[in-house]
């Protein structure tokens, strides 16, 4: 579905980001694997994918800084000649906390990582796509952005902002054949989720209660999310844009 394309995966060292890279991997695909602090993990991932015929370029970048993002996209274009696909999977570890307990610094940190960094990446990569006359942008958000989650007001606001922003971009860039979509997971089995379980406390208890309310009675897997991302990034999804698709076992149906 993606052979011959150049894809930039932001957050490639994370559970969902690495699963997206594996789902996309095919002989001839070119992958920019963007990470902030997981260099060894991404190097191992790149070696694995190159064994399957992919061409990989690991890049360290702080995507909360527009200058870093522009430099990252420039490196991909210099190496591979294009950016056909952008996948945003970056996020921040969310602890359940009432809004009145959030500090101004914590709010700013959420906004920087979960909203502004997505805008930075879309701006830099999208400019290349618009200039070239086509592309795919897929952001991994959260069902909380659709419905609002108790004790996750700030993260929900950022995720909801990503959905609205993506729909607006989809309208603006449709005439340039650039599609923009969001994939909204529910609880997903990743290292991040496991760390919440191991930490225990209220956040872990609420997580387990939430999983029990999922109609399919389990958390999702990173690969289940990644496969939907890979489809939306493919040529086969050329007529799908402006959508926020839940991958949550029926937890959210809207």
PDB file of N, CA and C in Angstrom, residues 180-224:
ATOM      1  N   UNK A 180      -6.306  14.572   5.675  1.00  0.00           N
ATOM      2  CA  UNK A 180      -5.938  14.772   7.081  1.00  0.00           C
ATOM      3  C   UNK A 180      -6.961  14.055   7.948  1.00  0.00           C
ATOM      4  N   UNK A 181      -6.512  13.099   8.734  1.00  0.00           N
ATOM      5  CA  UNK A 181      -7.411  12.306   9.573  1.00  0.00           C
ATOM      6  C   UNK A 181      -6.802  12.076  10.949  1.00  0.00           C
ATOM      7  N   UNK A 182      -7.667  11.671  11.887  1.00  0.00           N
ATOM      8  CA  UNK A 182      -7.242  11.368  13.256  1.00  0.00           C
ATOM      9  C   UNK A 182      -7.712   9.965  13.609  1.00  0.00           C
ATOM     10  N   UNK A 183      -6.842   9.199  14.247  1.00  0.00           N
ATOM     11  CA  UNK A 183      -7.206   7.897  14.802  1.00  0.00           C
ATOM     12  C   UNK A 183      -7.274   8.055  16.316  1.00  0.00           C
ATOM     13  N   UNK A 184      -8.394   7.643  16.898  1.00  0.00           N
ATOM     14  CA  UNK A 184      -8.658   7.869  18.322  1.00  0.00           C
ATOM     15  C   UNK A 184      -8.708   6.543  19.071  1.00  0.00           C
ATOM     16  N   UNK A 185      -7.602   6.113  19.672  1.00  0.00           N
ATOM     17  CA  UNK A 185      -7.629   4.873  20.443  1.00  0.00           C
ATOM     18  C   UNK A 185      -8.313   5.064  21.792  1.00  0.00           C
ATOM     19  N   UNK A 186      -8.783   3.946  22.342  1.00  0.00           N
ATOM     20  CA  UNK A 186      -9.115   3.879  23.744  1.00  0.00           C
ATOM     21  C   UNK A 186      -7.910   3.316  24.473  1.00  0.00           C
ATOM     22  N   UNK A 187      -8.100   2.682  25.632  1.00  0.00           N
ATOM     23  CA  UNK A 187      -6.974   2.050  26.329  1.00  0.00           C
ATOM     24  C   UNK A 187      -6.269   1.045  25.416  1.00  0.00           C
ATOM     25  N   UNK A 188      -4.961   1.172  25.303  1.00  0.00           N
ATOM     26  CA  UNK A 188      -4.178   0.352  24.373  1.00  0.00           C
ATOM     27  C   UNK A 188      -2.965  -0.225  25.090  1.00  0.00           C
ATOM     28  N   UNK A 189      -2.721  -1.510  24.865  1.00  0.00           N
ATOM     29  CA  UNK A 189      -1.612  -2.195  25.540  1.00  0.00           C
ATOM     30  C   UNK A 189      -0.272  -1.714  24.978  1.00  0.00           C
ATOM     31  N   UNK A 190       0.346  -0.800  25.691  1.00  0.00           N
ATOM     32  CA  UNK A 190       1.678  -0.297  25.351  1.00  0.00           C
ATOM     33  C   UNK A 190       2.496  -0.223  26.634  1.00  0.00           C
ATOM     34  N   UNK A 191       3.761   0.125  26.493  1.00  0.00           N
ATOM     35  CA  UNK A 191       4.590   0.308  27.674  1.00  0.00           C
ATOM     36  C   UNK A 191       4.061   1.407  28.569  1.00  0.00           C
ATOM     37  N   UNK A 192       3.454   2.429  27.952  1.00  0.00           N
ATOM     38  CA  UNK A 192       2.878   3.532  28.717  1.00  0.00           C
ATOM     39  C   UNK A 192       1.739   3.041  29.595  1.00  0.00           C
ATOM     40  N   UNK A 193       0.858   2.229  29.034  1.00  0.00           N
ATOM     41  CA  UNK A 193      -0.256   1.690  29.818  1.00  0.00           C
ATOM     42  C   UNK A 193       0.260   0.782  30.922  1.00  0.00           C
ATOM     43  N   UNK A 194       1.283  -0.005  30.620  1.00  0.00           N
ATOM     44  CA  UNK A 194       1.841  -0.894  31.632  1.00  0.00           C
ATOM     45  C   UNK A 194       2.442  -0.104  32.787  1.00  0.00           C
ATOM     46  N   UNK A 195       3.054   1.040  32.482  1.00  0.00           N
ATOM     47  CA  UNK A 195       3.637   1.854  33.548  1.00  0.00           C
ATOM     48  C   UNK A 195       2.559   2.416  34.462  1.00  0.00           C
ATOM     49  N   UNK A 196       1.383   2.719  33.896  1.00  0.00           N
ATOM     50  CA  UNK A 196       0.265   3.180  34.721  1.00  0.00           C
ATOM     51  C   UNK A 196      -0.190   2.063  35.646  1.00  0.00           C
ATOM     52  N   UNK A 197      -0.292   0.856  35.110  1.00  0.00           N
ATOM     53  CA  UNK A 197      -0.680  -0.290  35.938  1.00  0.00           C
ATOM     54  C   UNK A 197       0.310  -0.496  37.090  1.00  0.00           C
ATOM     55  N   UNK A 198       1.587  -0.442  36.768  1.00  0.00           N
ATOM     56  CA  UNK A 198       2.611  -0.713  37.775  1.00  0.00           C
ATOM     57  C   UNK A 198       2.662   0.367  38.843  1.00  0.00           C
ATOM     58  N   UNK A 199       2.288   1.601  38.465  1.00  0.00           N
ATOM     59  CA  UNK A 199       2.292   2.690  39.442  1.00  0.00           C
ATOM     60  C   UNK A 199       1.189   2.523  40.473  1.00  0.00           C
ATOM     61  N   UNK A 200       0.119   1.805  40.109  1.00  0.00           N
ATOM     62  CA  UNK A 200      -0.988   1.584  41.029  1.00  0.00           C
ATOM     63  C   UNK A 200      -1.742   2.875  41.310  1.00  0.00           C
ATOM     64  N   UNK A 201      -2.478   2.903  42.419  1.00  0.00           N
ATOM     65  CA  UNK A 201      -3.203   4.100  42.813  1.00  0.00           C
ATOM     66  C   UNK A 201      -4.487   4.289  42.036  1.00  0.00           C
ATOM     67  N   UNK A 202      -5.038   5.504  42.160  1.00  0.00           N
ATOM     68  CA  UNK A 202      -6.351   5.808  41.589  1.00  0.00           C
ATOM     69  C   UNK A 202      -6.335   5.694  40.073  1.00  0.00           C
ATOM     70  N   UNK A 203      -5.278   6.194  39.424  1.00  0.00           N
ATOM     71  CA  UNK A 203      -5.219   6.153  37.963  1.00  0.00           C
ATOM     72  C   UNK A 203      -5.310   4.725  37.453  1.00  0.00           C
ATOM     73  N   UNK A 204      -4.579   3.821  38.081  1.00  0.00           N
ATOM     74  CA  UNK A 204      -4.609   2.414  37.681  1.00  0.00           C
ATOM     75  C   UNK A 204      -5.984   1.800  37.903  1.00  0.00           C
ATOM     76  N   UNK A 205      -6.610   2.121  39.029  1.00  0.00           N
ATOM     77  CA  UNK A 205      -7.936   1.577  39.332  1.00  0.00           C
ATOM     78  C   UNK A 205      -8.971   2.053  38.320  1.00  0.00           C
ATOM     79  N   UNK A 206      -8.934   3.334  37.980  1.00  0.00           N
ATOM     80  CA  UNK A 206      -9.887   3.875  37.007  1.00  0.00           C
ATOM     81  C   UNK A 206      -9.650   3.255  35.639  1.00  0.00           C
ATOM     82  N   UNK A 207      -8.388   3.058  35.277  1.00  0.00           N
ATOM     83  CA  UNK A 207      -8.061   2.420  33.998  1.00  0.00           C
ATOM     84  C   UNK A 207      -8.676   1.032  33.911  1.00  0.00           C
ATOM     85  N   UNK A 208      -8.518   0.234  34.948  1.00  0.00           N
ATOM     86  CA  UNK A 208      -9.056  -1.129  34.921  1.00  0.00           C
ATOM     87  C   UNK A 208     -10.578  -1.115  34.859  1.00  0.00           C
ATOM     88  N   UNK A 209     -11.213  -0.163  35.540  1.00  0.00           N
ATOM     89  CA  UNK A 209     -12.678  -0.046  35.452  1.00  0.00           C
ATOM     90  C   UNK A 209     -13.103   0.320  34.038  1.00  0.00           C
ATOM     91  N   UNK A 210     -12.349   1.217  33.415  1.00  0.00           N
ATOM     92  CA  UNK A 210     -12.666   1.621  32.045  1.00  0.00           C
ATOM     93  C   UNK A 210     -12.569   0.438  31.097  1.00  0.00           C
ATOM     94  N   UNK A 211     -11.523  -0.364  31.244  1.00  0.00           N
ATOM     95  CA  UNK A 211     -11.355  -1.528  30.369  1.00  0.00           C
ATOM     96  C   UNK A 211     -12.527  -2.489  30.525  1.00  0.00           C
ATOM     97  N   UNK A 212     -13.038  -2.627  31.744  1.00  0.00           N
ATOM     98  CA  UNK A 212     -14.179  -3.529  31.964  1.00  0.00           C
ATOM     99  C   UNK A 212     -15.451  -3.022  31.298  1.00  0.00           C
ATOM    100  N   UNK A 213     -15.533  -1.718  31.026  1.00  0.00           N
ATOM    101  CA  UNK A 213     -16.730  -1.179  30.367  1.00  0.00           C
ATOM    102  C   UNK A 213     -16.656  -1.264  28.843  1.00  0.00           C
ATOM    103  N   UNK A 214     -15.503  -1.618  28.292  1.00  0.00           N
ATOM    104  CA  UNK A 214     -15.375  -1.740  26.836  1.00  0.00           C
ATOM    105  C   UNK A 214     -16.210  -2.928  26.367  1.00  0.00           C
ATOM    106  N   UNK A 215     -17.083  -2.742  25.374  1.00  0.00           N
ATOM    107  CA  UNK A 215     -17.914  -3.863  24.919  1.00  0.00           C
ATOM    108  C   UNK A 215     -17.114  -5.109  24.546  1.00  0.00           C
ATOM    109  N   UNK A 216     -15.905  -4.944  24.022  1.00  0.00           N
ATOM    110  CA  UNK A 216     -15.091  -6.102  23.652  1.00  0.00           C
ATOM    111  C   UNK A 216     -14.294  -6.658  24.829  1.00  0.00           C
ATOM    112  N   UNK A 217     -14.437  -6.027  26.001  1.00  0.00           N
ATOM    113  CA  UNK A 217     -13.905  -6.546  27.270  1.00  0.00           C
ATOM    114  C   UNK A 217     -12.382  -6.686  27.310  1.00  0.00           C
ATOM    115  N   UNK A 218     -11.676  -5.818  26.599  1.00  0.00           N
ATOM    116  CA  UNK A 218     -10.217  -5.833  26.658  1.00  0.00           C
ATOM    117  C   UNK A 218      -9.680  -4.515  26.123  1.00  0.00           C
ATOM    118  N   UNK A 219      -8.432  -4.235  26.470  1.00  0.00           N
ATOM    119  CA  UNK A 219      -7.746  -3.110  25.849  1.00  0.00           C
ATOM    120  C   UNK A 219      -7.336  -3.485  24.428  1.00  0.00           C
ATOM    121  N   UNK A 220      -7.112  -2.482  23.614  1.00  0.00           N
ATOM    122  CA  UNK A 220      -6.641  -2.735  22.259  1.00  0.00           C
ATOM    123  C   UNK A 220      -5.153  -3.035  22.243  1.00  0.00           C
ATOM    124  N   UNK A 221      -4.655  -3.396  21.079  1.00  0.00           N
ATOM    125  CA  UNK A 221      -3.220  -3.581  20.890  1.00  0.00           C
ATOM    126  C   UNK A 221      -2.686  -2.452  20.022  1.00  0.00           C
ATOM    127  N   UNK A 222      -1.394  -2.195  20.167  1.00  0.00           N
ATOM    128  CA  UNK A 222      -0.777  -1.155  19.350  1.00  0.00           C
ATOM    129  C   UNK A 222      -0.912  -1.476  17.864  1.00  0.00           C
ATOM    130  N   UNK A 223      -0.824  -2.746  17.501  1.00  0.00           N
ATOM    131  CA  UNK A 223      -0.923  -3.116  16.085  1.00  0.00           C
ATOM    132  C   UNK A 223      -2.326  -2.841  15.544  1.00  0.00           C
ATOM    133  N   UNK A 224      -3.362  -3.033  16.363  1.00  0.00           N
ATOM    134  CA  UNK A 224      -4.722  -2.747  15.897  1.00  0.00           C
ATOM    135  C   UNK A 224      -4.886  -1.266  15.569  1.00  0.00           C
TER     136      UNK A 224
END
